């Protein structure tokens, strides 16, 4: 087990109560939280009129410590190769656009993952195999030029690359074992150019391979053997090895298909199966991840990686469940992910006790996202809540699919205008640090609360409050912190399906260079402060006296 050069070390802590208030200023896209309008005026917080809520916050102990690269982003391999169409049919993504680069810088420090289903269909036409024609069972080719552009983009954005290597049918020997020849050529080329790779993956969603590769499957025991082979080759390398990138679905969990199942979907997924999938129900179908980990020697992986989408778009062959604007505003549906995190934690503790857990791919809806839902304001309630839940549990990294591209992309790849989830992500990076605290409330399930130490400022506590209710405001009790300066960033929109969002009442957009400013409000906390209906509010409490945040 290699030491993770990108991990963080837990801190010692003390006890603190929580404060909430608000502020007037500006947060610019140059990562400067001090603002750019030089307005240092501080007002009294407005009178709260919502339903009273008391928070229980423990700052004597850090509940969990996540990576400083916790919120990271991805491009799909299909966006890198010309022969494979990504969900948006936009061709190879143009990484030379300055606006895209500037917006990507908001995720530094972070990872940039290149992977996905089509990574298992891609031939590397680089190095020793630069002149080799694409063999049978490969669909796309990654060239040296494309590889160079990818690393140049990541380096300029301050992001560390994760590369998913091909474990698909084109890489298999006659006996089914993995042939590393083509992957070796890519790894040697990357090494010769002195490009920085933070982590390697081998294979994508192996339990679903029969659904994406005709009449092809990799049994969990074979994948374990492949990963031992690869891990041994990395024994003297500081680069991390994460896997198996297996998929979990809402309601059913770790779905695994065989070639027989794919050819007989009606038998494996009868109508009774779909009818049983009410909110909160969990139907187990198989356990690819468990079987794989059980066959894997201890300390093979630096991180157990998994994938999760809370709903499926109309592009998907199955809808478990289908996308809906209201679906992910229901607390019971948002809680679904907690079951799967707990399951993976159990497997980790049993089989790879020294490994971290990384959610290596996630988005609002599988198969490219859903038009009018994944690219709208409604998505951000799920997105921020999922980040909050993951950070509270033992999940060190969460990688969003994608930075730009298709409907689940954070940025519209054509207009280069950020979507709601981009602004939510920027606010998370600005406010929520790697030390996670325990916070709860019992007033109403529609109010979701999360607390972290600030990413950079000592003795500054950050709180995220998500109000799912369409009509009710919540007045959060802040009596213990009266007089504290507090900075506020509140996300709202006119409708759930709004394509544009407001922060502190100002409609957000970027200029031609991808630059922007975020309006900031500054208040002195009093007895309570409102979290308005259908809003997401970040609060920074300055001078909070939080020993955990020193």
Short mmCIF file of C-alpha atoms in Angstrom, two decimals:
data_model
loop_
_atom_site.label_atom_id
_atom_site.label_comp_id
_atom_site.label_asym_id
_atom_site.label_seq_id
_atom_site.Cartn_x
_atom_site.Cartn_y
_atom_site.Cartn_z
CA UNK A 1 0.00 0.00 0.00
CA UNK A 2 1.60 3.23 -1.13
CA UNK A 3 1.34 6.40 0.89
CA UNK A 4 -1.05 8.83 -0.83
CA UNK A 5 0.95 11.98 -1.59
CA UNK A 6 -2.34 13.85 -2.04
CA UNK A 7 -3.95 12.84 1.27
CA UNK A 8 -4.36 15.08 4.30
CA UNK A 9 -3.45 14.51 7.93
CA UNK A 10 -6.13 14.73 10.65
CA UNK A 11 -5.83 17.61 13.07
CA UNK A 12 -6.46 17.91 16.79
CA UNK A 13 -9.52 19.81 17.76
CA UNK A 14 -11.54 21.54 20.49
CA UNK A 15 -15.16 22.51 21.13
CA UNK A 16 -17.13 25.35 19.52
CA UNK A 17 -20.70 26.50 19.08
CA UNK A 18 -21.96 27.60 15.65
CA UNK A 19 -22.73 31.05 14.32
CA UNK A 20 -24.64 32.18 11.29
CA UNK A 21 -24.91 35.63 9.76
CA UNK A 22 -24.40 37.37 6.43
CA UNK A 23 -22.18 39.78 4.42
CA UNK A 24 -21.75 42.52 1.60
CA UNK A 25 -18.81 42.18 -0.80
CA UNK A 26 -17.65 40.12 -3.76
CA UNK A 27 -15.91 36.82 -4.40
CA UNK A 28 -13.98 36.91 -7.66
CA UNK A 29 -12.91 34.02 -9.88
CA UNK A 30 -9.25 34.51 -8.95
CA UNK A 31 -9.82 32.43 -5.77
CA UNK A 32 -9.68 35.59 -3.63
CA UNK A 33 -12.29 35.43 -0.87
CA UNK A 34 -11.65 39.00 0.22
CA UNK A 35 -13.79 40.43 -2.59
CA UNK A 36 -13.01 42.99 -5.26
CA UNK A 37 -15.33 45.90 -4.57
CA UNK A 38 -13.59 47.09 -1.38
CA UNK A 39 -16.98 47.33 0.34
CA UNK A 40 -16.27 46.60 4.00
CA UNK A 41 -19.67 47.65 5.31
CA UNK A 42 -21.31 45.21 7.73
CA UNK A 43 -25.05 45.24 8.36
CA UNK A 44 -27.23 43.70 11.02
CA UNK A 45 -28.90 40.45 10.00
CA UNK A 46 -32.53 40.79 8.89
CA UNK A 47 -35.28 39.65 11.25
CA UNK A 48 -35.91 35.90 10.87
CA UNK A 49 -39.54 34.84 10.34
CA UNK A 50 -39.22 31.15 9.37
CA UNK A 51 -39.91 28.02 11.35
CA UNK A 52 -37.46 27.89 14.29
CA UNK A 53 -34.62 25.36 14.00
CA UNK A 54 -31.95 24.54 16.56
CA UNK A 55 -28.69 23.03 15.33
CA UNK A 56 -26.66 20.49 17.24
CA UNK A 57 -23.02 21.05 16.31
CA UNK A 58 -20.02 19.24 17.79
CA UNK A 59 -16.74 21.01 17.14
CA UNK A 60 -14.77 19.14 19.77
CA UNK A 61 -14.08 16.33 17.30
CA UNK A 62 -13.47 16.24 13.57
CA UNK A 63 -15.93 13.68 12.26
CA UNK A 64 -13.99 12.94 9.10
CA UNK A 65 -11.07 14.32 7.09
CA UNK A 66 -11.45 14.22 3.32
CA UNK A 67 -8.90 14.96 0.62
CA UNK A 68 -8.15 18.57 -0.23
CA UNK A 69 -9.05 17.38 -3.74
CA UNK A 70 -12.39 16.07 -2.48
CA UNK A 71 -14.49 17.77 -5.17
CA UNK A 72 -12.90 16.91 -8.51
CA UNK A 73 -14.01 16.71 -12.15
CA UNK A 74 -13.77 14.50 -15.22
CA UNK A 75 -13.80 14.31 -18.95
CA UNK A 76 -15.01 11.14 -20.64
CA UNK A 77 -12.52 9.25 -22.81
CA UNK A 78 -15.11 9.51 -25.61
CA UNK A 79 -14.49 13.27 -25.55
CA UNK A 80 -10.81 12.70 -26.33
CA UNK A 81 -11.04 10.40 -29.37
CA UNK A 82 -12.63 11.27 -32.74
CA UNK A 83 -14.09 7.86 -33.63
CA UNK A 84 -16.44 7.58 -30.64
CA UNK A 85 -19.46 9.83 -30.19
CA UNK A 86 -20.04 11.11 -26.67
CA UNK A 87 -23.61 11.62 -25.46
CA UNK A 88 -23.71 15.17 -26.84
CA UNK A 89 -22.29 14.19 -30.28
CA UNK A 90 -19.95 17.18 -30.06
CA UNK A 91 -16.81 15.36 -31.18
CA UNK A 92 -13.41 15.81 -29.55
CA UNK A 93 -13.60 18.48 -26.89
CA UNK A 94 -11.61 21.63 -27.59
CA UNK A 95 -9.24 22.03 -24.64
CA UNK A 96 -7.57 25.14 -26.05
CA UNK A 97 -10.45 27.48 -25.19
CA UNK A 98 -9.27 29.99 -22.59
CA UNK A 99 -12.71 30.36 -21.05
CA UNK A 100 -12.95 26.61 -20.38
CA UNK A 101 -9.49 26.61 -18.85
CA UNK A 102 -10.25 29.58 -16.62
CA UNK A 103 -13.41 27.95 -15.32
CA UNK A 104 -11.55 24.67 -14.72
CA UNK A 105 -9.06 26.47 -12.48
CA UNK A 106 -11.81 26.84 -9.88
CA UNK A 107 -11.39 23.12 -9.10
CA UNK A 108 -7.72 23.37 -8.12
CA UNK A 109 -6.58 21.63 -6.03
CA UNK A 110 -8.39 18.72 -7.60
CA UNK A 111 -8.21 15.74 -9.90
CA UNK A 112 -9.10 15.53 -13.59
CA UNK A 113 -10.22 11.99 -14.38
CA UNK A 114 -10.20 10.63 -17.92
CA UNK A 115 -12.17 7.42 -18.07
CA UNK A 116 -15.65 6.03 -18.61
CA UNK A 117 -17.14 3.21 -20.64
CA UNK A 118 -15.29 4.13 -23.82
CA UNK A 119 -11.93 3.94 -22.07
CA UNK A 120 -12.36 0.17 -22.47
CA UNK A 121 -12.72 0.64 -26.23
CA UNK A 122 -9.72 2.93 -26.85
CA UNK A 123 -6.39 2.05 -28.46
CA UNK A 124 -3.33 4.13 -27.52
CA UNK A 125 -1.54 5.15 -30.72
CA UNK A 126 1.46 6.50 -28.86
CA UNK A 127 5.11 5.71 -28.23
CA UNK A 128 6.10 2.23 -29.40
CA UNK A 129 2.66 1.75 -30.97
CA UNK A 130 2.38 5.16 -32.60
CA UNK A 131 2.34 3.64 -36.09
CA UNK A 132 0.21 0.61 -35.19
CA UNK A 133 -3.22 0.42 -36.77
CA UNK A 134 -6.16 0.06 -34.44
CA UNK A 135 -6.71 -3.69 -33.92
CA UNK A 136 -9.98 -5.60 -33.72
CA UNK A 137 -12.24 -4.89 -30.71
CA UNK A 138 -11.03 -1.30 -30.40
CA UNK A 139 -13.28 1.59 -31.48
CA UNK A 140 -11.28 4.75 -30.76
CA UNK A 141 -7.65 5.88 -30.86
CA UNK A 142 -5.87 8.22 -28.47
CA UNK A 143 -2.92 9.88 -30.19
CA UNK A 144 0.18 11.58 -28.83
CA UNK A 145 -1.20 14.99 -29.79
CA UNK A 146 -4.45 14.38 -27.90
CA UNK A 147 -2.49 13.12 -24.90
CA UNK A 148 -0.25 16.19 -24.95
CA UNK A 149 -3.24 18.56 -25.10
CA UNK A 150 -4.91 16.77 -22.21
CA UNK A 151 -1.91 17.08 -19.91
CA UNK A 152 -1.28 20.67 -20.97
CA UNK A 153 -4.85 21.55 -20.02
CA UNK A 154 -4.64 19.77 -16.66
CA UNK A 155 -1.30 21.35 -15.82
CA UNK A 156 -2.52 24.86 -16.68
CA UNK A 157 -5.69 24.32 -14.61
CA UNK A 158 -3.74 23.02 -11.61
CA UNK A 159 -5.42 19.60 -11.76
CA UNK A 160 -3.82 16.18 -11.24
CA UNK A 161 -4.68 13.58 -13.87
CA UNK A 162 -6.32 10.21 -13.22
CA UNK A 163 -6.19 7.95 -16.28
CA UNK A 164 -8.44 4.96 -16.84
CA UNK A 165 -6.70 2.22 -18.81
CA UNK A 166 -8.38 -0.22 -21.18
CA UNK A 167 -9.38 -3.60 -19.72
CA UNK A 168 -11.93 -4.36 -22.45
CA UNK A 169 -12.15 -7.11 -25.07
CA UNK A 170 -9.35 -5.72 -27.26
CA UNK A 171 -6.82 -6.16 -24.45
CA UNK A 172 -7.54 -9.83 -23.74
CA UNK A 173 -5.36 -12.84 -24.45
CA UNK A 174 -7.02 -16.02 -25.70
CA UNK A 175 -7.29 -17.34 -22.14
CA UNK A 176 -9.06 -14.18 -20.98
CA UNK A 177 -6.12 -12.69 -19.10
CA UNK A 178 -5.23 -9.02 -19.54
CA UNK A 179 -2.53 -8.09 -22.06
CA UNK A 180 -0.73 -4.94 -20.94
CA UNK A 181 1.15 -4.21 -24.18
CA UNK A 182 -0.94 -1.25 -25.35
CA UNK A 183 -1.30 0.23 -21.87
CA UNK A 184 2.47 -0.07 -21.42
CA UNK A 185 2.96 2.09 -24.51
CA UNK A 186 0.79 4.85 -23.02
CA UNK A 187 2.42 4.64 -19.61
CA UNK A 188 5.90 4.73 -21.17
CA UNK A 189 4.94 7.73 -23.31
CA UNK A 190 3.55 9.63 -20.33
CA UNK A 191 6.71 8.85 -18.39
CA UNK A 192 8.97 9.94 -21.27
CA UNK A 193 7.18 13.32 -21.39
CA UNK A 194 7.43 13.63 -17.58
CA UNK A 195 3.70 14.15 -17.32
CA UNK A 196 2.25 13.89 -13.83
CA UNK A 197 -0.29 11.12 -13.28
CA UNK A 198 -1.87 11.04 -9.83
CA UNK A 199 -3.60 7.66 -10.21
CA UNK A 200 -4.25 4.86 -12.67
CA UNK A 201 -7.46 2.89 -13.13
CA UNK A 202 -7.83 -0.40 -15.02
CA UNK A 203 -11.31 -1.10 -16.37
CA UNK A 204 -14.58 0.79 -16.02
CA UNK A 205 -17.77 -0.55 -14.40
CA UNK A 206 -16.72 -4.18 -14.82
CA UNK A 207 -20.03 -5.51 -13.50
CA UNK A 208 -21.82 -3.84 -16.43
CA UNK A 209 -19.32 -4.72 -19.18
CA UNK A 210 -21.74 -7.13 -20.93
CA UNK A 211 -24.11 -4.20 -21.39
CA UNK A 212 -21.45 -2.10 -23.14
CA UNK A 213 -19.35 -4.74 -24.94
CA UNK A 214 -21.20 -7.36 -26.96
CA UNK A 215 -20.87 -10.89 -25.52
CA UNK A 216 -17.96 -9.88 -23.29
CA UNK A 217 -17.56 -10.07 -19.55
CA UNK A 218 -14.71 -10.14 -17.04
CA UNK A 219 -15.49 -12.32 -14.00
CA UNK A 220 -14.60 -10.68 -10.67
CA UNK A 221 -11.87 -13.23 -9.97
CA UNK A 222 -10.25 -12.51 -13.35
CA UNK A 223 -10.35 -8.76 -12.76
CA UNK A 224 -8.73 -9.34 -9.37
CA UNK A 225 -5.91 -11.24 -11.10
CA UNK A 226 -5.56 -8.43 -13.65
CA UNK A 227 -5.32 -5.86 -10.88
CA UNK A 228 -2.69 -7.84 -8.99
CA UNK A 229 -0.66 -7.96 -12.21
CA UNK A 230 -1.01 -4.21 -12.67
CA UNK A 231 -0.36 -3.40 -9.00
CA UNK A 232 2.85 -5.41 -9.08
CA UNK A 233 4.01 -3.41 -12.10
CA UNK A 234 3.42 -0.22 -10.07
CA UNK A 235 5.21 -1.48 -6.96
CA UNK A 236 8.03 1.08 -7.17
CA UNK A 237 5.88 3.93 -8.44
CA UNK A 238 4.44 6.77 -6.32
CA UNK A 239 1.37 6.83 -8.59
CA UNK A 240 -1.81 5.56 -6.93
CA UNK A 241 -3.82 2.59 -8.16
CA UNK A 242 -7.58 2.85 -7.68
CA UNK A 243 -10.32 0.43 -8.69
CA UNK A 244 -12.47 -1.35 -9.69
CA UNK A 245 -14.77 1.60 -10.61
CA UNK A 246 -17.81 -0.62 -10.21
CA UNK A 247 -21.30 0.82 -10.52
CA UNK A 248 -24.01 1.23 -7.90
CA UNK A 249 -27.55 2.15 -8.94
CA UNK A 250 -30.28 3.74 -6.84
CA UNK A 251 -32.55 1.30 -5.07
CA UNK A 252 -30.78 -1.85 -6.33
CA UNK A 253 -27.17 -1.06 -5.42
CA UNK A 254 -24.25 -2.97 -6.98
CA UNK A 255 -25.83 -4.21 -10.21
CA UNK A 256 -23.89 -6.84 -12.11
CA UNK A 257 -24.80 -8.35 -15.46
CA UNK A 258 -23.66 -11.46 -17.27
CA UNK A 259 -23.82 -11.93 -21.03
CA UNK A 260 -26.83 -14.19 -20.43
CA UNK A 261 -28.59 -11.44 -18.46
CA UNK A 262 -28.03 -8.86 -21.18
CA UNK A 263 -29.47 -11.20 -23.80
CA UNK A 264 -32.53 -11.93 -21.63
CA UNK A 265 -33.36 -8.65 -19.91
CA UNK A 266 -37.05 -9.48 -19.63
CA UNK A 267 -36.23 -12.50 -17.53
CA UNK A 268 -33.78 -10.68 -15.29
CA UNK A 269 -35.75 -7.43 -14.97
CA UNK A 270 -39.46 -8.37 -14.98
CA UNK A 271 -42.15 -5.76 -14.39
CA UNK A 272 -42.46 -6.91 -10.77
CA UNK A 273 -38.84 -5.87 -10.27
CA UNK A 274 -39.55 -2.33 -11.40
CA UNK A 275 -42.84 -2.16 -9.47
CA UNK A 276 -41.00 -3.04 -6.25
CA UNK A 277 -38.64 -0.10 -6.50
CA UNK A 278 -40.52 2.29 -4.26
CA UNK A 279 -38.52 5.01 -2.47
CA UNK A 280 -36.52 3.47 0.35
CA UNK A 281 -36.68 -0.11 -0.97
CA UNK A 282 -33.47 -1.92 -1.83
CA UNK A 283 -33.37 -4.96 -4.08
CA UNK A 284 -30.03 -6.72 -4.32
CA UNK A 285 -29.20 -8.36 -7.63
CA UNK A 286 -25.59 -9.47 -7.28
CA UNK A 287 -22.31 -8.59 -5.63
CA UNK A 288 -19.56 -8.04 -8.21
CA UNK A 289 -17.65 -5.65 -5.97
CA UNK A 290 -17.73 -7.98 -2.99
CA UNK A 291 -16.62 -10.99 -5.06
CA UNK A 292 -13.83 -8.96 -6.64
CA UNK A 293 -12.53 -7.65 -3.31
CA UNK A 294 -12.74 -11.09 -1.72
CA UNK A 295 -10.38 -12.39 -4.44
CA UNK A 296 -7.94 -9.49 -4.11
CA UNK A 297 -4.88 -9.64 -1.82
CA UNK A 298 -4.78 -7.04 0.96
CA UNK A 299 -3.04 -3.73 0.06
CA UNK A 300 -3.51 -4.12 -3.69
CA UNK A 301 -5.52 -0.89 -3.99
CA UNK A 302 -4.78 2.60 -2.75
CA UNK A 303 -8.48 3.43 -3.05
CA UNK A 304 -11.65 1.46 -3.72
CA UNK A 305 -13.41 3.40 -6.47
CA UNK A 306 -17.11 3.25 -7.26
CA UNK A 307 -19.69 5.01 -9.45
CA UNK A 308 -23.15 6.28 -8.57
CA UNK A 309 -25.92 8.10 -10.41
CA UNK A 310 -29.16 8.75 -8.49
CA UNK A 311 -31.34 8.42 -11.61
CA UNK A 312 -31.17 7.41 -15.28
CA UNK A 313 -31.83 9.53 -18.34
CA UNK A 314 -34.05 8.44 -21.24
CA UNK A 315 -30.90 7.38 -23.09
CA UNK A 316 -30.37 4.49 -20.65
CA UNK A 317 -31.72 1.00 -21.52
CA UNK A 318 -33.23 0.73 -18.01
CA UNK A 319 -34.59 3.45 -15.76
CA UNK A 320 -33.92 2.75 -12.07
CA UNK A 321 -35.57 5.26 -11.62
CA UNK A 322 -36.27 7.61 -14.53
CA UNK A 323 -35.34 11.27 -14.15
CA UNK A 324 -37.73 13.71 -12.51
CA UNK A 325 -37.26 17.29 -11.35
CA UNK A 326 -38.92 16.45 -8.03
CA UNK A 327 -37.39 13.03 -7.46
CA UNK A 328 -34.20 14.29 -5.87
CA UNK A 329 -35.99 16.83 -3.70
CA UNK A 330 -37.38 13.99 -1.58
CA UNK A 331 -35.24 13.36 1.54
CA UNK A 332 -35.76 9.57 1.34
CA UNK A 333 -34.30 9.53 -2.17
CA UNK A 334 -31.35 11.72 -1.19
CA UNK A 335 -30.66 9.29 1.66
CA UNK A 336 -30.35 6.33 -0.73
CA UNK A 337 -26.61 6.85 -1.20
CA UNK A 338 -25.95 6.39 2.52
CA UNK A 339 -26.80 2.69 2.25
CA UNK A 340 -24.27 2.11 -0.50
CA UNK A 341 -21.50 4.05 1.24
CA UNK A 342 -22.01 1.93 4.36
CA UNK A 343 -21.88 -1.24 2.26
CA UNK A 344 -18.61 -0.23 0.60
CA UNK A 345 -17.11 0.78 3.94
CA UNK A 346 -17.88 -2.73 5.21
CA UNK A 347 -16.16 -4.34 2.23
CA UNK A 348 -13.17 -2.03 2.61
CA UNK A 349 -12.76 -2.83 6.29
CA UNK A 350 -12.96 -6.56 5.52
CA UNK A 351 -10.83 -6.84 2.40
CA UNK A 352 -8.70 -3.69 1.80
CA UNK A 353 -8.46 -2.14 5.25
CA UNK A 354 -5.80 0.44 4.32
CA UNK A 355 -7.56 1.72 1.20
CA UNK A 356 -9.45 4.98 0.87
CA UNK A 357 -12.89 5.14 -0.77
CA UNK A 358 -13.37 7.33 -3.84
CA UNK A 359 -16.58 8.03 -5.72
CA UNK A 360 -14.78 8.18 -9.05
CA UNK A 361 -17.79 9.01 -11.22
CA UNK A 362 -21.10 10.65 -10.41
CA UNK A 363 -23.62 12.91 -12.09
CA UNK A 364 -27.28 13.89 -11.90
CA UNK A 365 -28.48 11.21 -14.34
CA UNK A 366 -26.65 8.35 -16.03
CA UNK A 367 -26.16 8.17 -19.79
CA UNK A 368 -25.23 11.82 -20.34
CA UNK A 369 -27.83 13.44 -18.09
CA UNK A 370 -31.40 14.50 -18.82
CA UNK A 371 -32.28 17.59 -20.84
CA UNK A 372 -34.19 20.10 -18.76
CA UNK A 373 -33.33 18.46 -15.43
CA UNK A 374 -29.63 17.64 -15.11
CA UNK A 375 -28.69 21.02 -16.59
CA UNK A 376 -31.05 23.08 -14.42
CA UNK A 377 -31.35 24.57 -10.95
CA UNK A 378 -33.15 21.49 -9.53
CA UNK A 379 -29.99 19.40 -9.92
CA UNK A 380 -28.00 21.45 -7.43
CA UNK A 381 -30.08 20.37 -4.44
CA UNK A 382 -29.03 16.77 -5.08
CA UNK A 383 -25.45 17.72 -5.94
CA UNK A 384 -24.66 19.71 -2.81
CA UNK A 385 -26.46 17.22 -0.61
CA UNK A 386 -24.52 14.30 -2.10
CA UNK A 387 -21.25 16.13 -1.45
CA UNK A 388 -22.34 16.77 2.14
CA UNK A 389 -23.27 13.13 2.72
CA UNK A 390 -20.06 11.80 1.14
CA UNK A 391 -17.88 14.09 3.23
CA UNK A 392 -19.64 13.04 6.43
CA UNK A 393 -18.89 9.42 5.65
CA UNK A 394 -15.57 7.83 4.83
CA UNK A 395 -15.49 8.88 1.17
CA UNK A 396 -12.30 10.83 0.44
CA UNK A 397 -12.87 12.00 -3.16
CA UNK A 398 -15.95 12.73 -5.32
CA UNK A 399 -15.41 13.16 -9.08
CA UNK A 400 -18.12 14.87 -11.12
CA UNK A 401 -18.90 13.62 -14.61
CA UNK A 402 -18.25 15.91 -16.54
CA UNK A 403 -16.55 19.30 -16.37
CA UNK A 404 -18.13 20.10 -19.74
CA UNK A 405 -20.13 17.98 -22.15
CA UNK A 406 -23.68 16.62 -22.43
CA UNK A 407 -26.48 17.59 -20.05
CA UNK A 408 -24.77 16.47 -16.85
CA UNK A 409 -21.73 18.64 -17.59
CA UNK A 410 -21.05 21.48 -15.20
CA UNK A 411 -20.42 23.76 -18.19
CA UNK A 412 -22.32 23.93 -21.48
CA UNK A 413 -19.73 22.76 -23.99
CA UNK A 414 -21.18 24.91 -26.80
CA UNK A 415 -21.93 28.23 -25.10
CA UNK A 416 -19.32 27.82 -22.33
CA UNK A 417 -21.84 29.18 -19.85
CA UNK A 418 -21.78 27.51 -16.44
CA UNK A 419 -24.81 25.56 -15.30
CA UNK A 420 -26.30 25.62 -11.84
CA UNK A 421 -24.13 22.75 -10.59
CA UNK A 422 -21.00 24.64 -11.61
CA UNK A 423 -21.91 27.54 -9.36
CA UNK A 424 -22.80 25.10 -6.58
CA UNK A 425 -19.40 23.44 -7.02
CA UNK A 426 -17.53 26.74 -6.92
CA UNK A 427 -19.30 27.71 -3.72
CA UNK A 428 -18.49 24.33 -2.17
CA UNK A 429 -14.79 24.69 -3.04
CA UNK A 430 -14.73 28.24 -1.62
CA UNK A 431 -16.48 27.40 1.64
CA UNK A 432 -16.16 23.75 2.62
CA UNK A 433 -12.71 22.57 3.70
CA UNK A 434 -11.34 19.08 4.26
CA UNK A 435 -12.16 18.88 7.97
CA UNK A 436 -15.74 17.74 8.46
CA UNK A 437 -17.78 18.36 11.60
CA UNK A 438 -20.92 16.69 12.96
CA UNK A 439 -24.07 18.80 12.70
CA UNK A 440 -27.75 17.88 12.79
CA UNK A 441 -31.24 19.25 13.36
CA UNK A 442 -34.52 17.50 14.16
CA UNK A 443 -37.07 20.13 13.14
CA UNK A 444 -37.74 19.05 9.53
CA UNK A 445 -36.31 16.51 7.08
CA UNK A 446 -36.51 19.11 4.31
CA UNK A 447 -33.66 21.06 5.88
CA UNK A 448 -30.27 19.43 5.23
CA UNK A 449 -27.26 20.84 7.12
CA UNK A 450 -23.51 20.22 6.82
CA UNK A 451 -20.57 21.83 8.62
CA UNK A 452 -16.85 22.00 7.73
CA UNK A 453 -13.89 24.09 8.66
CA UNK A 454 -13.05 26.73 6.05
CA UNK A 455 -10.56 25.56 3.37
CA UNK A 456 -7.89 28.17 4.19
CA UNK A 457 -8.91 30.44 7.07
CA UNK A 458 -8.20 29.41 10.63
CA UNK A 459 -11.03 29.81 13.15
CA UNK A 460 -13.61 30.17 10.39
CA UNK A 461 -16.50 27.74 10.41
CA UNK A 462 -18.51 27.00 7.25
CA UNK A 463 -22.11 25.82 7.24
CA UNK A 464 -24.22 24.64 4.29
CA UNK A 465 -28.01 24.70 4.73
CA UNK A 466 -30.19 23.19 1.97
CA UNK A 467 -33.91 23.94 2.12
CA UNK A 468 -35.89 21.48 -0.02
CA UNK A 469 -39.28 22.87 0.99
CA UNK A 470 -41.11 24.86 -1.70
CA UNK A 471 -42.92 27.24 0.65
CA UNK A 472 -41.39 27.16 4.13
CA UNK A 473 -38.44 29.17 5.41
CA UNK A 474 -36.37 27.92 8.35
CA UNK A 475 -35.09 30.30 11.02
CA UNK A 476 -31.84 28.80 12.31
CA UNK A 477 -31.06 29.68 15.92
CA UNK A 478 -27.85 31.74 16.18
CA UNK A 479 -28.17 33.18 19.67
CA UNK A 480 -24.87 31.67 20.82
CA UNK A 481 -23.01 33.57 18.12
CA UNK A 482 -24.66 36.96 18.25
CA UNK A 483 -22.20 39.63 17.19
CA UNK A 484 -20.08 37.39 14.95
CA UNK A 485 -19.27 38.54 11.43
CA UNK A 486 -20.71 36.08 8.94
CA UNK A 487 -20.40 35.83 5.16
CA UNK A 488 -23.31 34.43 3.16
CA UNK A 489 -23.76 33.00 -0.36
CA UNK A 490 -27.35 31.94 -1.16
CA UNK A 491 -28.29 30.10 -4.39
CA UNK A 492 -31.82 30.63 -5.70
CA UNK A 493 -33.69 30.59 -9.01
CA UNK A 494 -37.11 31.59 -10.27
CA UNK A 495 -38.10 27.97 -10.98
CA UNK A 496 -36.69 24.47 -10.48
CA UNK A 497 -36.20 24.22 -14.25
CA UNK A 498 -34.40 27.56 -14.51
CA UNK A 499 -31.26 27.45 -16.63
CA UNK A 500 -29.81 30.46 -14.81
CA UNK A 501 -29.36 30.89 -11.06
CA UNK A 502 -28.87 33.74 -8.66
CA UNK A 503 -26.36 34.11 -5.86
CA UNK A 504 -27.43 36.61 -3.23
CA UNK A 505 -30.05 37.84 -5.68
CA UNK A 506 -27.67 38.46 -8.60
CA UNK A 507 -28.04 36.44 -11.80
CA UNK A 508 -24.79 34.63 -12.53
CA UNK A 509 -22.84 34.40 -15.78
CA UNK A 510 -19.28 34.52 -17.06
CA UNK A 511 -17.60 36.83 -19.55
CA UNK A 512 -15.93 35.74 -22.79
CA UNK A 513 -12.82 34.69 -20.87
CA UNK A 514 -14.72 32.60 -18.35
CA UNK A 515 -14.19 35.16 -15.60
CA UNK A 516 -16.81 36.14 -13.03
CA UNK A 517 -17.47 37.67 -9.65
CA UNK A 518 -19.71 36.23 -6.95
CA UNK A 519 -21.61 38.74 -4.83
CA UNK A 520 -21.08 38.32 -1.12
CA UNK A 521 -23.27 39.49 1.77
CA UNK A 522 -21.88 40.44 5.13
CA UNK A 523 -23.92 40.61 8.32
CA UNK A 524 -23.56 40.57 12.07
CA UNK A 525 -25.42 37.58 13.47
CA UNK A 526 -28.35 38.09 15.84
CA UNK A 527 -30.79 35.57 17.37
CA UNK A 528 -31.67 33.69 14.17
CA UNK A 529 -31.37 33.84 10.42
CA UNK A 530 -33.67 32.55 7.69
CA UNK A 531 -32.91 29.91 5.07
CA UNK A 532 -35.50 30.73 2.42
CA UNK A 533 -37.61 28.14 0.54
CA UNK A 534 -35.92 26.13 -2.23
CA UNK A 535 -32.52 27.63 -1.57
CA UNK A 536 -28.97 26.53 -0.76
CA UNK A 537 -27.10 28.79 1.64
CA UNK A 538 -23.42 28.81 2.60
CA UNK A 539 -22.36 30.68 5.73
CA UNK A 540 -18.84 31.48 6.92
CA UNK A 541 -18.61 32.37 10.62
CA UNK A 542 -15.50 34.44 11.29
CA UNK A 543 -13.69 34.20 14.62
CA UNK A 544 -15.92 31.31 15.60
CA UNK A 545 -13.64 30.10 18.39
CA UNK A 546 -13.60 26.63 16.87
CA UNK A 547 -10.67 24.66 18.23
CA UNK A 548 -11.25 22.04 15.52
CA UNK A 549 -10.65 24.72 12.90
CA UNK A 550 -7.42 26.15 14.28
#
